[in-house]
Amino acid sequence: SKTTTHHSTPIVDSKSLMTASTSSSISKRNASEMMTCTTSTSNNDTTTTPFSSSPSRRRPLSRRQRGNLATLLTRKSPFSNETGSLPIGEHDPEGAIALVRNAKILVVGAGGLGCEILGLGCEILKDLAMSCVVRDVVVMDLDTIDVTNLNRQFLFRSKDVGHSKAESAAKFINNRCPWMNVVPYHGKIQDKDAEFYKQFNVVISGLDNVEARRWLNGMINNLVEFDSDGDPIPESIIPIIDGGTEGFSGQSRLILPRITSCFECSLDAFAPSAAVPLCTIAETPRIPEHCIAYAYVLQWPRTFPDRKLDADSPSDMKWVFDRALERGEKFGIGGVTYMLTLGVVKNIIPAVASTNAIVSAVCVNEAMKVLSFCSQSLNTYKMYMGSEGIYSHTFVYEQKSTCPVCTAHTHRLSLPSTTTLNSLLQQLCDGEFRLEAPSITSSSKTLYMRKPAALEKATRGNLDKNLKELMTSGEELVVTDPVFPDTSLNLVVTFEDEKMA
């Protein structure tokens, strides 16, 4: 097993936190101890017990007696991190609090609802703040607050609609929890370079789409450095805790770059989004979603050619709803509602607040473990199925031996020599790699490069050429793509017809 030593630099003074934590504990002690008790008489003996008349029930410990997270971190445990199935480090009760307080945590996503996997940012920030030990957090999010966010994202208020989620969330936490230092960043995660991500001790991801999660996974995996023996250097490993929810279901996982499976290893578990053919929407709608898509994809541009649909505008959405309702009546399709219209246009999946709370708590719990080593780490995947019961399933998600991100694997393809370069690139996009905009070079020349524009123009002619005109069979190609930041895919292509000959 590998032992990860976190690179922690003292950032803030701990006295203010101790003062805030102590005063908060004292101020709430009386309220927590004023619990409703009932008095029961048995054999002329009077016993006061909380919530029950049974003399055998013990009075719950008060807040002062229970302690807080600091109590847990400073005590030895038979279940410390080194005793688990995925040991990362050894728990030191004397230094555990300092490791957490001096750590810098990146929270990616400040929402509570996204498109494919629901974000958890608000809940994660709340849990980090209420730990009363975490101090330094950076939160990143690209989105602005919509009025529909207000029913589940408790850090936002009506006055925040239209403002940055990251900035509003950071402002709320900093005002409510003065021991916290939450720094917001409103923008894309792709806008930051490797040096930015190197400063963090752990990354908690609450992203709402697969593409962004792939990019973040690739970036953090690419930061790992190796020693002369080819083993990962523990200090360069930044754990990723990835969480997501969808309705009553949720998942959380711990990723140790280059040691455990990464997000790319589980890409097959996320089916590509199925696009509805335009002809179906235009000619043969079958479900309410087709009617809504027809209204905002086809009818809106025809009616308002010079104005883009504003999904945050009530009047625009009312227009789309009315047109979709008319089309549903025309084809005898019921179920077109205003809320469904919002969901289709904004690609919304209904959020369940309790699921978000549970999964975010698991994510923050794992963050505390990898920072302090106070308990056994999750190995490596946890599934929560709220619609089936209160129990959850934990299992090891195995590393994919051919993963292009966390393994140094050379991939091989066997193709006819008459295959065009464009067909090869399309296969890389549609196949197991699911690339977005690949560029490709051989050992001797650039076959096709998308950027800069001048190089793209110069290599565009190669797209229609056969592979045998551009390379030799068995030659190694290097493929780059935006989903793999600062890294590449090694590919060896052999010609089938030459094998047969």
Short mmCIF file of C-alpha atoms in Angstrom, two decimals:
data_model
loop_
_atom_site.label_atom_id
_atom_site.label_comp_id
_atom_site.label_asym_id
_atom_site.label_seq_id
_atom_site.Cartn_x
_atom_site.Cartn_y
_atom_site.Cartn_z
CA SER A 1 0.00 0.00 0.00
CA LYS A 2 1.05 3.57 -0.61
CA THR A 3 1.15 6.19 2.09
CA THR A 4 0.07 9.65 1.04
CA THR A 5 1.64 12.49 2.99
CA HIS A 6 -0.32 15.70 2.52
CA HIS A 7 1.62 18.81 1.73
CA SER A 8 0.19 21.26 4.22
CA THR A 9 1.34 24.81 4.72
CA PRO A 10 0.13 26.87 7.72
CA ILE A 11 -2.36 29.31 6.32
CA VAL A 12 -4.35 30.68 9.21
CA ASP A 13 -4.00 31.09 12.95
CA SER A 14 -5.98 28.57 15.02
CA LYS A 15 -6.83 30.76 18.04
CA SER A 16 -9.83 32.41 16.39
CA LEU A 17 -11.30 29.02 15.52
CA MET A 18 -10.87 27.75 19.09
CA THR A 19 -12.54 30.88 20.42
CA ALA A 20 -15.44 30.60 17.98
CA SER A 21 -15.89 26.89 18.59
CA THR A 22 -15.79 27.26 22.39
CA SER A 23 -18.21 30.17 22.51
CA SER A 24 -20.60 28.40 20.16
CA SER A 25 -20.50 25.27 22.30
CA ILE A 26 -21.17 27.19 25.51
CA SER A 27 -23.96 29.28 24.01
CA LYS A 28 -25.82 26.21 22.74
CA ARG A 29 -25.15 23.96 25.74
CA ASN A 30 -28.20 24.98 27.71
CA ALA A 31 -30.50 24.54 24.71
CA SER A 32 -29.16 21.06 23.97
CA GLU A 33 -29.48 19.98 27.60
CA MET A 34 -33.07 21.24 27.91
CA MET A 35 -34.54 18.06 26.49
CA THR A 36 -38.06 16.97 27.20
CA CYS A 37 -38.01 14.27 29.86
CA THR A 38 -40.79 12.21 31.36
CA THR A 39 -40.97 10.92 34.88
CA SER A 40 -42.03 7.35 35.58
CA THR A 41 -42.72 5.70 38.90
CA SER A 42 -41.92 2.03 39.45
CA ASN A 43 -41.95 0.41 42.90
CA ASN A 44 -42.13 3.88 44.42
CA ASP A 45 -38.82 4.81 42.62
CA THR A 46 -38.88 7.89 40.42
CA THR A 47 -36.52 7.85 37.42
CA THR A 48 -36.15 10.72 34.99
CA THR A 49 -35.35 9.61 31.45
CA PRO A 50 -35.36 11.42 28.11
CA PHE A 51 -38.20 10.70 25.67
CA SER A 52 -39.10 7.44 27.42
CA SER A 53 -40.53 6.16 30.68
CA SER A 54 -38.17 3.16 30.69
CA PRO A 55 -35.69 3.33 33.62
CA SER A 56 -33.15 1.43 31.52
CA ARG A 57 -32.77 4.23 28.97
CA ARG A 58 -29.74 6.43 29.55
CA ARG A 59 -29.89 10.20 29.30
CA PRO A 60 -28.24 11.34 26.05
CA LEU A 61 -24.92 13.09 26.40
CA SER A 62 -25.05 16.86 26.24
CA ARG A 63 -23.30 18.77 23.48
CA ARG A 64 -20.49 19.58 25.90
CA GLN A 65 -20.10 15.93 26.86
CA ARG A 66 -20.21 14.71 23.27
CA GLY A 67 -17.53 17.12 22.10
CA ASN A 68 -17.11 17.86 18.40
CA LEU A 69 -15.00 16.79 15.45
CA ALA A 70 -11.86 17.89 17.27
CA THR A 71 -12.64 15.29 19.94
CA LEU A 72 -12.68 12.55 17.32
CA LEU A 73 -9.49 13.71 15.63
CA THR A 74 -7.48 13.85 18.85
CA ARG A 75 -8.34 10.37 20.11
CA LYS A 76 -6.78 7.05 19.18
CA SER A 77 -9.06 4.68 17.34
CA PRO A 78 -9.00 0.95 16.56
CA PHE A 79 -10.47 1.92 13.18
CA SER A 80 -7.85 4.47 12.10
CA ASN A 81 -6.98 4.83 8.43
CA GLU A 82 -4.07 2.41 8.40
CA THR A 83 -6.37 -0.45 9.51
CA GLY A 84 -8.70 -0.18 6.52
CA SER A 85 -8.71 -1.94 3.15
CA LEU A 86 -7.43 1.23 1.45
CA PRO A 87 -4.78 2.64 3.83
CA ILE A 88 -3.53 6.10 2.91
CA GLY A 89 -1.70 7.28 6.03
CA GLU A 90 -1.23 6.74 9.73
CA HIS A 91 -3.40 8.60 12.21
CA ASP A 92 -1.51 10.86 14.61
CA PRO A 93 -3.91 12.19 17.31
CA GLU A 94 -1.54 15.03 18.18
CA GLY A 95 -1.23 16.38 14.65
CA ALA A 96 -4.57 15.47 13.07
CA ILE A 97 -6.29 18.80 13.79
CA ALA A 98 -3.38 20.76 12.33
CA LEU A 99 -3.51 18.68 9.14
CA VAL A 100 -7.17 19.56 8.61
CA ARG A 101 -6.90 23.22 9.65
CA ASN A 102 -3.91 23.87 7.42
CA ALA A 103 -5.39 22.01 4.46
CA LYS A 104 -6.67 23.81 1.41
CA ILE A 105 -9.82 22.27 -0.09
CA LEU A 106 -11.22 22.81 -3.57
CA VAL A 107 -14.97 22.43 -3.99
CA VAL A 108 -15.99 22.28 -7.65
CA GLY A 109 -19.67 23.08 -8.15
CA ALA A 110 -21.77 25.34 -5.94
CA GLY A 111 -25.21 24.23 -7.06
CA GLY A 112 -27.78 21.65 -6.07
CA LEU A 113 -29.06 20.72 -9.52
CA GLY A 114 -27.43 20.04 -12.84
CA CYS A 115 -28.12 18.19 -16.07
CA GLU A 116 -26.77 14.66 -15.88
CA ILE A 117 -25.56 14.22 -12.30
CA LEU A 118 -26.86 16.65 -9.74
CA GLY A 119 -24.43 19.00 -8.07
CA LEU A 120 -23.88 19.05 -4.31
CA GLY A 121 -21.92 22.24 -3.79
CA CYS A 122 -24.18 24.00 -1.28
CA GLU A 123 -24.46 20.95 0.96
CA ILE A 124 -20.72 20.29 0.75
CA LEU A 125 -19.89 23.87 1.74
CA LYS A 126 -22.33 23.69 4.64
CA ASP A 127 -20.83 20.44 5.92
CA LEU A 128 -17.27 21.78 5.66
CA ALA A 129 -18.24 24.92 7.55
CA MET A 130 -20.05 23.08 10.33
CA SER A 131 -17.07 20.81 10.92
CA CYS A 132 -15.60 23.86 12.69
CA VAL A 133 -12.13 22.57 11.80
CA VAL A 134 -11.83 23.30 8.08
CA ARG A 135 -10.71 26.85 7.37
CA ASP A 136 -9.53 27.36 3.78
CA VAL A 137 -11.85 26.54 0.88
CA VAL A 138 -11.95 27.61 -2.76
CA VAL A 139 -15.27 27.11 -4.56
CA MET A 140 -15.61 27.11 -8.35
CA ASP A 141 -18.79 27.26 -10.40
CA LEU A 142 -19.74 28.60 -13.80
CA ASP A 143 -23.50 28.98 -13.27
CA THR A 144 -25.66 31.84 -12.08
CA ILE A 145 -28.61 31.47 -9.71
CA ASP A 146 -32.02 30.75 -11.18
CA VAL A 147 -35.28 31.21 -9.31
CA THR A 148 -35.83 27.44 -9.45
CA ASN A 149 -32.68 26.97 -7.33
CA LEU A 150 -34.25 28.61 -4.31
CA ASN A 151 -36.38 25.66 -3.22
CA ARG A 152 -33.39 23.42 -2.49
CA GLN A 153 -30.19 25.46 -2.35
CA PHE A 154 -30.42 27.03 1.07
CA LEU A 155 -27.39 29.32 0.69
CA PHE A 156 -29.28 31.43 -1.89
CA ARG A 157 -32.02 34.03 -1.47
CA SER A 158 -34.34 35.85 -3.85
CA LYS A 159 -31.94 38.78 -4.05
CA ASP A 160 -29.25 36.42 -5.38
CA VAL A 161 -31.15 35.43 -8.55
CA GLY A 162 -28.99 36.24 -11.56
CA HIS A 163 -25.78 36.37 -9.54
CA SER A 164 -22.86 33.93 -9.48
CA LYS A 165 -23.50 30.75 -7.49
CA ALA A 166 -19.88 30.58 -6.32
CA GLU A 167 -19.78 34.20 -5.17
CA SER A 168 -23.16 34.07 -3.44
CA ALA A 169 -22.38 30.81 -1.67
CA ALA A 170 -18.98 32.04 -0.49
CA LYS A 171 -20.46 35.29 0.80
CA PHE A 172 -23.16 33.46 2.75
CA ILE A 173 -20.73 31.00 4.37
CA ASN A 174 -18.17 33.67 5.25
CA ASN A 175 -20.84 35.85 6.90
CA ARG A 176 -22.51 33.02 8.80
CA CYS A 177 -19.31 31.18 9.77
CA PRO A 178 -16.56 33.72 10.48
CA TRP A 179 -13.92 31.05 11.00
CA MET A 180 -14.24 30.10 7.33
CA ASN A 181 -12.29 31.63 4.47
CA VAL A 182 -14.18 30.67 1.31
CA VAL A 183 -12.75 32.14 -1.88
CA PRO A 184 -15.10 32.05 -4.91
CA TYR A 185 -14.19 31.67 -8.54
CA HIS A 186 -16.86 32.22 -11.19
CA GLY A 187 -15.76 30.51 -14.38
CA LYS A 188 -14.83 27.28 -16.11
CA ILE A 189 -12.54 24.76 -14.46
CA GLN A 190 -10.66 24.63 -17.77
CA ASP A 191 -9.62 28.26 -17.30
CA LYS A 192 -7.19 27.31 -14.51
CA ASP A 193 -3.81 25.71 -15.17
CA ALA A 194 -1.96 22.92 -13.39
CA GLU A 195 -0.24 25.30 -10.96
CA PHE A 196 -3.63 26.37 -9.62
CA TYR A 197 -4.73 22.81 -8.87
CA LYS A 198 -1.40 21.86 -7.27
CA GLN A 199 -2.08 24.05 -4.23
CA PHE A 200 -4.93 21.88 -2.89
CA ASN A 201 -4.78 18.93 -0.49
CA VAL A 202 -8.10 17.44 -1.60
CA VAL A 203 -10.65 18.10 -4.34
CA ILE A 204 -14.38 17.56 -3.73
CA SER A 205 -16.30 17.41 -6.98
CA GLY A 206 -20.01 18.18 -7.18
CA LEU A 207 -20.01 18.73 -10.94
CA ASP A 208 -23.20 18.23 -12.91
CA ASN A 209 -21.92 16.83 -16.22
CA VAL A 210 -19.68 14.02 -17.37
CA GLU A 211 -17.45 16.13 -19.64
CA ALA A 212 -16.34 18.46 -16.84
CA ARG A 213 -15.73 15.54 -14.49
CA ARG A 214 -13.56 13.84 -17.12
CA TRP A 215 -11.49 16.98 -17.55
CA LEU A 216 -10.99 17.48 -13.81
CA ASN A 217 -10.09 13.81 -13.37
CA GLY A 218 -7.52 14.06 -16.15
CA MET A 219 -5.99 17.23 -14.73
CA ILE A 220 -5.55 15.89 -11.18
CA ASN A 221 -4.22 12.53 -12.42
CA ASN A 222 -1.72 14.35 -14.60
CA LEU A 223 -0.30 16.19 -11.56
CA VAL A 224 1.08 12.97 -10.09
CA GLU A 225 4.86 12.75 -10.23
CA PHE A 226 6.90 9.54 -10.29
CA ASP A 227 10.20 8.51 -8.72
CA SER A 228 13.08 6.78 -10.47
CA ASP A 229 11.40 3.39 -9.99
CA GLY A 230 8.21 4.56 -11.69
CA ASP A 231 6.17 4.68 -8.47
CA PRO A 232 3.89 7.66 -7.70
CA ILE A 233 5.38 10.19 -5.28
CA PRO A 234 2.89 10.35 -2.35
CA GLU A 235 3.25 14.11 -1.87
CA SER A 236 2.07 14.75 -5.43
CA ILE A 237 -1.15 12.73 -5.05
CA ILE A 238 -4.24 14.91 -4.56
CA PRO A 239 -7.30 12.78 -3.63
CA ILE A 240 -10.53 13.42 -5.53
CA ILE A 241 -13.87 12.83 -3.84
CA ASP A 242 -16.56 12.68 -6.49
CA GLY A 243 -20.25 12.77 -5.65
CA GLY A 244 -23.51 13.02 -7.53
CA THR A 245 -27.23 12.48 -7.07
CA GLU A 246 -30.19 11.87 -9.32
CA GLY A 247 -33.60 11.80 -7.67
CA PHE A 248 -33.52 9.30 -4.82
CA SER A 249 -30.22 7.77 -5.98
CA GLY A 250 -26.71 8.96 -5.28
CA GLN A 251 -23.09 7.92 -5.33
CA SER A 252 -19.79 8.97 -3.85
CA ARG A 253 -16.33 7.67 -4.58
CA LEU A 254 -12.75 8.16 -3.50
CA ILE A 255 -10.16 8.49 -6.25
CA LEU A 256 -6.45 8.30 -5.43
CA PRO A 257 -4.84 9.32 -8.73
CA ARG A 258 -2.65 6.58 -10.26
CA ILE A 259 -3.44 4.21 -7.37
CA THR A 260 -7.18 3.48 -7.50
CA SER A 261 -9.56 3.56 -10.43
CA CYS A 262 -10.27 7.04 -11.76
CA PHE A 263 -13.40 8.57 -13.24
CA GLU A 264 -12.32 7.61 -16.77
CA CYS A 265 -12.19 3.94 -15.69
CA SER A 266 -15.95 4.07 -15.04
CA LEU A 267 -16.90 6.02 -18.16
CA ASP A 268 -18.73 3.00 -19.56
CA ALA A 269 -21.21 3.30 -16.68
CA PHE A 270 -22.38 6.65 -18.09
CA ALA A 271 -24.31 6.11 -21.28
CA PRO A 272 -23.82 8.81 -23.93
CA SER A 273 -26.71 11.24 -24.07
CA ALA A 274 -29.21 10.09 -26.64
CA ALA A 275 -30.16 12.86 -29.06
CA VAL A 276 -33.68 12.84 -30.45
CA PRO A 277 -33.69 13.02 -34.27
CA LEU A 278 -35.02 16.33 -35.56
CA CYS A 279 -37.37 14.52 -37.91
CA THR A 280 -39.07 12.86 -34.93
CA ILE A 281 -39.56 16.21 -33.23
CA ALA A 282 -40.87 17.85 -36.39
CA GLU A 283 -43.02 15.10 -37.87
CA THR A 284 -43.90 12.32 -35.40
CA PRO A 285 -43.80 13.52 -31.79
CA ARG A 286 -44.68 10.78 -29.31
CA ILE A 287 -44.08 12.18 -25.83
CA PRO A 288 -44.54 15.61 -24.16
CA GLU A 289 -40.80 16.30 -24.34
CA HIS A 290 -40.97 16.16 -28.15
CA CYS A 291 -43.66 18.85 -28.16
CA ILE A 292 -41.61 21.10 -25.91
CA ALA A 293 -38.46 20.55 -27.99
CA TYR A 294 -40.40 21.47 -31.13
CA ALA A 295 -41.52 24.74 -29.53
CA TYR A 296 -38.12 25.97 -28.45
CA VAL A 297 -35.88 24.36 -31.10
CA LEU A 298 -37.97 25.04 -34.21
CA GLN A 299 -40.81 27.46 -33.50
CA TRP A 300 -38.89 30.02 -31.45
CA PRO A 301 -36.20 30.77 -34.12
CA ARG A 302 -38.91 31.11 -36.77
CA THR A 303 -40.99 33.52 -34.68
CA PHE A 304 -38.09 35.46 -33.13
CA PRO A 305 -35.15 35.14 -35.56
CA ASP A 306 -33.24 38.01 -34.00
CA ARG A 307 -33.63 37.06 -30.34
CA LYS A 308 -32.23 34.13 -28.41
CA LEU A 309 -34.53 32.26 -26.04
CA ASP A 310 -33.93 33.27 -22.41
CA ALA A 311 -34.59 30.23 -20.26
CA ASP A 312 -34.64 32.45 -17.16
CA SER A 313 -37.35 34.71 -18.54
CA PRO A 314 -40.88 33.82 -17.31
CA SER A 315 -42.47 35.39 -20.39
CA ASP A 316 -40.23 33.44 -22.80
CA MET A 317 -40.87 30.18 -20.98
CA LYS A 318 -44.63 30.90 -20.92
CA TRP A 319 -44.53 31.32 -24.70
CA VAL A 320 -42.71 27.98 -25.14
CA PHE A 321 -45.18 26.27 -22.79
CA ASP A 322 -48.20 27.62 -24.70
CA ARG A 323 -46.80 26.49 -28.08
CA ALA A 324 -45.89 23.06 -26.68
CA LEU A 325 -49.38 22.70 -25.20
CA GLU A 326 -50.91 23.52 -28.58
CA ARG A 327 -48.73 20.93 -30.32
CA GLY A 328 -49.57 18.31 -27.70
CA GLU A 329 -53.29 18.89 -28.26
CA LYS A 330 -52.79 18.64 -32.01
CA PHE A 331 -51.18 15.20 -31.76
CA GLY A 332 -53.20 13.99 -28.79
CA ILE A 333 -50.23 14.02 -26.42
CA GLY A 334 -50.99 14.90 -22.81
CA GLY A 335 -48.69 15.71 -19.90
CA VAL A 336 -47.29 19.01 -21.14
CA THR A 337 -46.89 21.17 -18.02
CA TYR A 338 -45.06 24.38 -17.24
CA MET A 339 -42.67 22.63 -14.83
CA LEU A 340 -41.89 19.97 -17.44
CA THR A 341 -41.23 22.74 -19.95
CA LEU A 342 -38.70 24.28 -17.58
CA GLY A 343 -37.12 20.88 -17.04
CA VAL A 344 -36.74 20.11 -20.74
CA VAL A 345 -35.41 23.52 -21.76
CA LYS A 346 -32.98 23.71 -18.86
CA ASN A 347 -32.25 19.98 -18.89
CA ILE A 348 -33.35 19.68 -15.27
CA ILE A 349 -33.62 16.46 -13.28
CA PRO A 350 -35.78 16.80 -10.16
CA ALA A 351 -33.64 17.09 -7.04
CA VAL A 352 -34.36 15.47 -3.68
CA ALA A 353 -32.93 17.53 -0.82
CA SER A 354 -32.45 14.55 1.49
CA THR A 355 -30.41 12.69 -1.14
CA ASN A 356 -28.17 15.71 -1.64
CA ALA A 357 -27.70 15.99 2.13
CA ILE A 358 -26.76 12.31 2.53
CA VAL A 359 -24.32 12.13 -0.38
CA SER A 360 -22.61 15.43 0.44
CA ALA A 361 -22.17 14.28 4.04
CA VAL A 362 -20.44 11.14 2.78
CA CYS A 363 -18.16 13.25 0.56
CA VAL A 364 -17.12 15.58 3.38
CA ASN A 365 -16.73 12.62 5.73
CA GLU A 366 -14.25 11.08 3.29
CA ALA A 367 -12.43 14.41 2.99
CA MET A 368 -11.91 14.46 6.75
CA LYS A 369 -10.52 10.93 6.59
CA VAL A 370 -7.98 11.56 3.83
CA LEU A 371 -6.82 14.77 5.50
CA SER A 372 -6.46 13.47 9.08
CA PHE A 373 -6.32 9.66 8.63
CA CYS A 374 -8.69 9.41 11.62
CA SER A 375 -10.76 6.58 10.14
CA GLN A 376 -10.85 3.99 7.38
CA SER A 377 -11.25 5.41 3.89
CA LEU A 378 -13.99 4.42 1.50
CA ASN A 379 -12.78 1.69 -0.87
CA THR A 380 -13.75 3.02 -3.35
CA TYR A 381 -17.39 3.42 -4.42
CA LYS A 382 -20.58 3.91 -2.44
CA MET A 383 -24.06 3.66 -3.93
CA TYR A 384 -27.12 5.10 -2.21
CA MET A 385 -30.53 3.94 -3.46
CA GLY A 386 -33.03 5.92 -1.40
CA SER A 387 -36.06 4.57 -3.20
CA GLU A 388 -35.23 1.02 -2.10
CA GLY A 389 -34.38 1.59 1.56
CA ILE A 390 -31.98 3.25 3.95
CA TYR A 391 -29.07 0.93 3.32
CA SER A 392 -26.23 1.61 0.89
CA HIS A 393 -23.85 -0.56 -1.08
CA THR A 394 -20.06 -0.18 -1.03
CA PHE A 395 -17.74 -1.91 -3.47
CA VAL A 396 -14.29 -1.65 -5.02
CA TYR A 397 -14.39 -0.17 -8.53
CA GLU A 398 -11.43 -1.84 -10.21
CA GLN A 399 -8.90 0.11 -12.21
CA LYS A 400 -9.30 -0.35 -15.95
CA SER A 401 -6.06 -1.74 -17.35
CA THR A 402 -6.52 0.19 -20.62
CA CYS A 403 -7.57 3.49 -19.04
CA PRO A 404 -6.02 6.34 -21.06
CA VAL A 405 -5.78 8.57 -17.97
CA CYS A 406 -4.47 6.57 -15.00
CA THR A 407 -2.47 3.91 -16.84
CA ALA A 408 0.42 4.12 -19.29
CA HIS A 409 -1.21 1.86 -21.85
CA THR A 410 -0.58 1.91 -25.58
CA HIS A 411 -3.82 1.25 -27.41
CA ARG A 412 -3.98 -0.77 -30.60
CA LEU A 413 -6.39 -0.64 -33.52
CA SER A 414 -6.55 -2.84 -36.60
CA LEU A 415 -8.12 -1.09 -39.61
CA PRO A 416 -8.18 -1.42 -43.39
CA SER A 417 -5.42 0.61 -45.02
CA THR A 418 -8.10 2.38 -47.08
CA THR A 419 -9.67 3.87 -43.94
CA THR A 420 -9.58 7.65 -44.13
CA LEU A 421 -8.07 9.77 -41.41
CA ASN A 422 -11.47 11.38 -40.85
CA SER A 423 -13.01 7.93 -40.26
CA LEU A 424 -10.31 7.14 -37.69
CA LEU A 425 -10.98 10.37 -35.83
CA GLN A 426 -14.72 9.69 -35.90
CA GLN A 427 -14.12 6.24 -34.47
CA LEU A 428 -12.15 7.77 -31.61
CA CYS A 429 -15.11 10.05 -30.88
CA ASP A 430 -17.83 7.41 -31.13
CA GLY A 431 -15.96 4.44 -29.66
CA GLU A 432 -14.77 3.61 -26.15
CA PHE A 433 -12.64 6.76 -25.84
CA ARG A 434 -15.53 9.18 -26.47
CA LEU A 435 -13.25 12.02 -27.51
CA GLU A 436 -14.59 15.46 -28.40
CA ALA A 437 -12.18 17.16 -30.80
CA PRO A 438 -9.10 14.98 -31.35
CA SER A 439 -5.89 16.04 -33.02
CA ILE A 440 -3.38 13.44 -34.21
CA THR A 441 0.32 13.32 -35.03
CA SER A 442 2.71 10.58 -36.12
CA SER A 443 6.39 10.20 -35.30
CA SER A 444 7.30 12.06 -38.47
CA LYS A 445 4.58 14.64 -39.10
CA THR A 446 1.35 16.28 -37.98
CA LEU A 447 -1.60 14.48 -39.53
CA TYR A 448 -4.36 16.79 -38.30
CA MET A 449 -4.32 19.61 -35.75
CA ARG A 450 -7.44 21.56 -34.81
CA LYS A 451 -5.65 24.58 -33.36
CA PRO A 452 -4.30 27.06 -34.27
CA ALA A 453 -6.50 27.91 -37.23
CA ALA A 454 -3.58 28.17 -39.63
CA LEU A 455 -2.36 24.66 -38.78
CA GLU A 456 -5.90 23.28 -39.01
CA LYS A 457 -6.22 24.73 -42.51
CA ALA A 458 -2.84 23.30 -43.53
CA THR A 459 -3.70 19.77 -42.33
CA ARG A 460 -7.38 19.71 -43.33
CA GLY A 461 -6.58 18.05 -46.62
CA ASN A 462 -5.33 14.93 -44.83
CA LEU A 463 -8.81 14.15 -43.51
CA ASP A 464 -9.93 12.58 -46.81
CA LYS A 465 -6.69 10.67 -47.40
CA ASN A 466 -6.29 6.95 -46.73
CA LEU A 467 -4.18 5.99 -43.75
CA LYS A 468 -1.68 4.17 -45.97
CA GLU A 469 -0.87 7.53 -47.60
CA LEU A 470 -0.11 9.14 -44.25
CA MET A 471 1.59 6.44 -42.15
CA THR A 472 3.02 2.95 -42.11
CA SER A 473 1.34 -0.06 -40.53
CA GLY A 474 2.28 -0.42 -36.85
CA GLU A 475 3.37 3.19 -36.51
CA GLU A 476 2.60 4.83 -33.16
CA LEU A 477 0.32 7.86 -33.23
CA VAL A 478 -0.19 10.48 -30.53
CA VAL A 479 -3.75 11.72 -30.02
CA THR A 480 -4.61 14.83 -28.00
CA ASP A 481 -8.08 15.98 -27.01
CA PRO A 482 -9.64 18.62 -24.73
CA VAL A 483 -10.98 15.89 -22.40
CA PHE A 484 -7.37 14.93 -21.55
CA PRO A 485 -5.67 18.12 -20.30
CA ASP A 486 -1.88 18.16 -20.68
CA THR A 487 -1.78 14.49 -21.64
CA SER A 488 -2.16 12.32 -24.72
CA LEU A 489 -3.39 8.97 -25.97
CA ASN A 490 -0.82 6.61 -27.51
CA LEU A 491 -2.29 4.65 -30.40
CA VAL A 492 -0.75 2.00 -32.68
CA VAL A 493 -2.66 1.35 -35.92
CA THR A 494 -1.99 -1.76 -37.98
CA PHE A 495 -3.49 -2.44 -41.40
CA GLU A 496 -5.72 -5.50 -41.64
CA ASP A 497 -5.11 -6.16 -45.33
CA GLU A 498 -1.33 -6.23 -44.85
CA LYS A 499 -1.76 -8.84 -42.11
CA MET A 500 -3.79 -11.06 -44.42
CA ALA A 501 -1.24 -10.71 -47.20
#
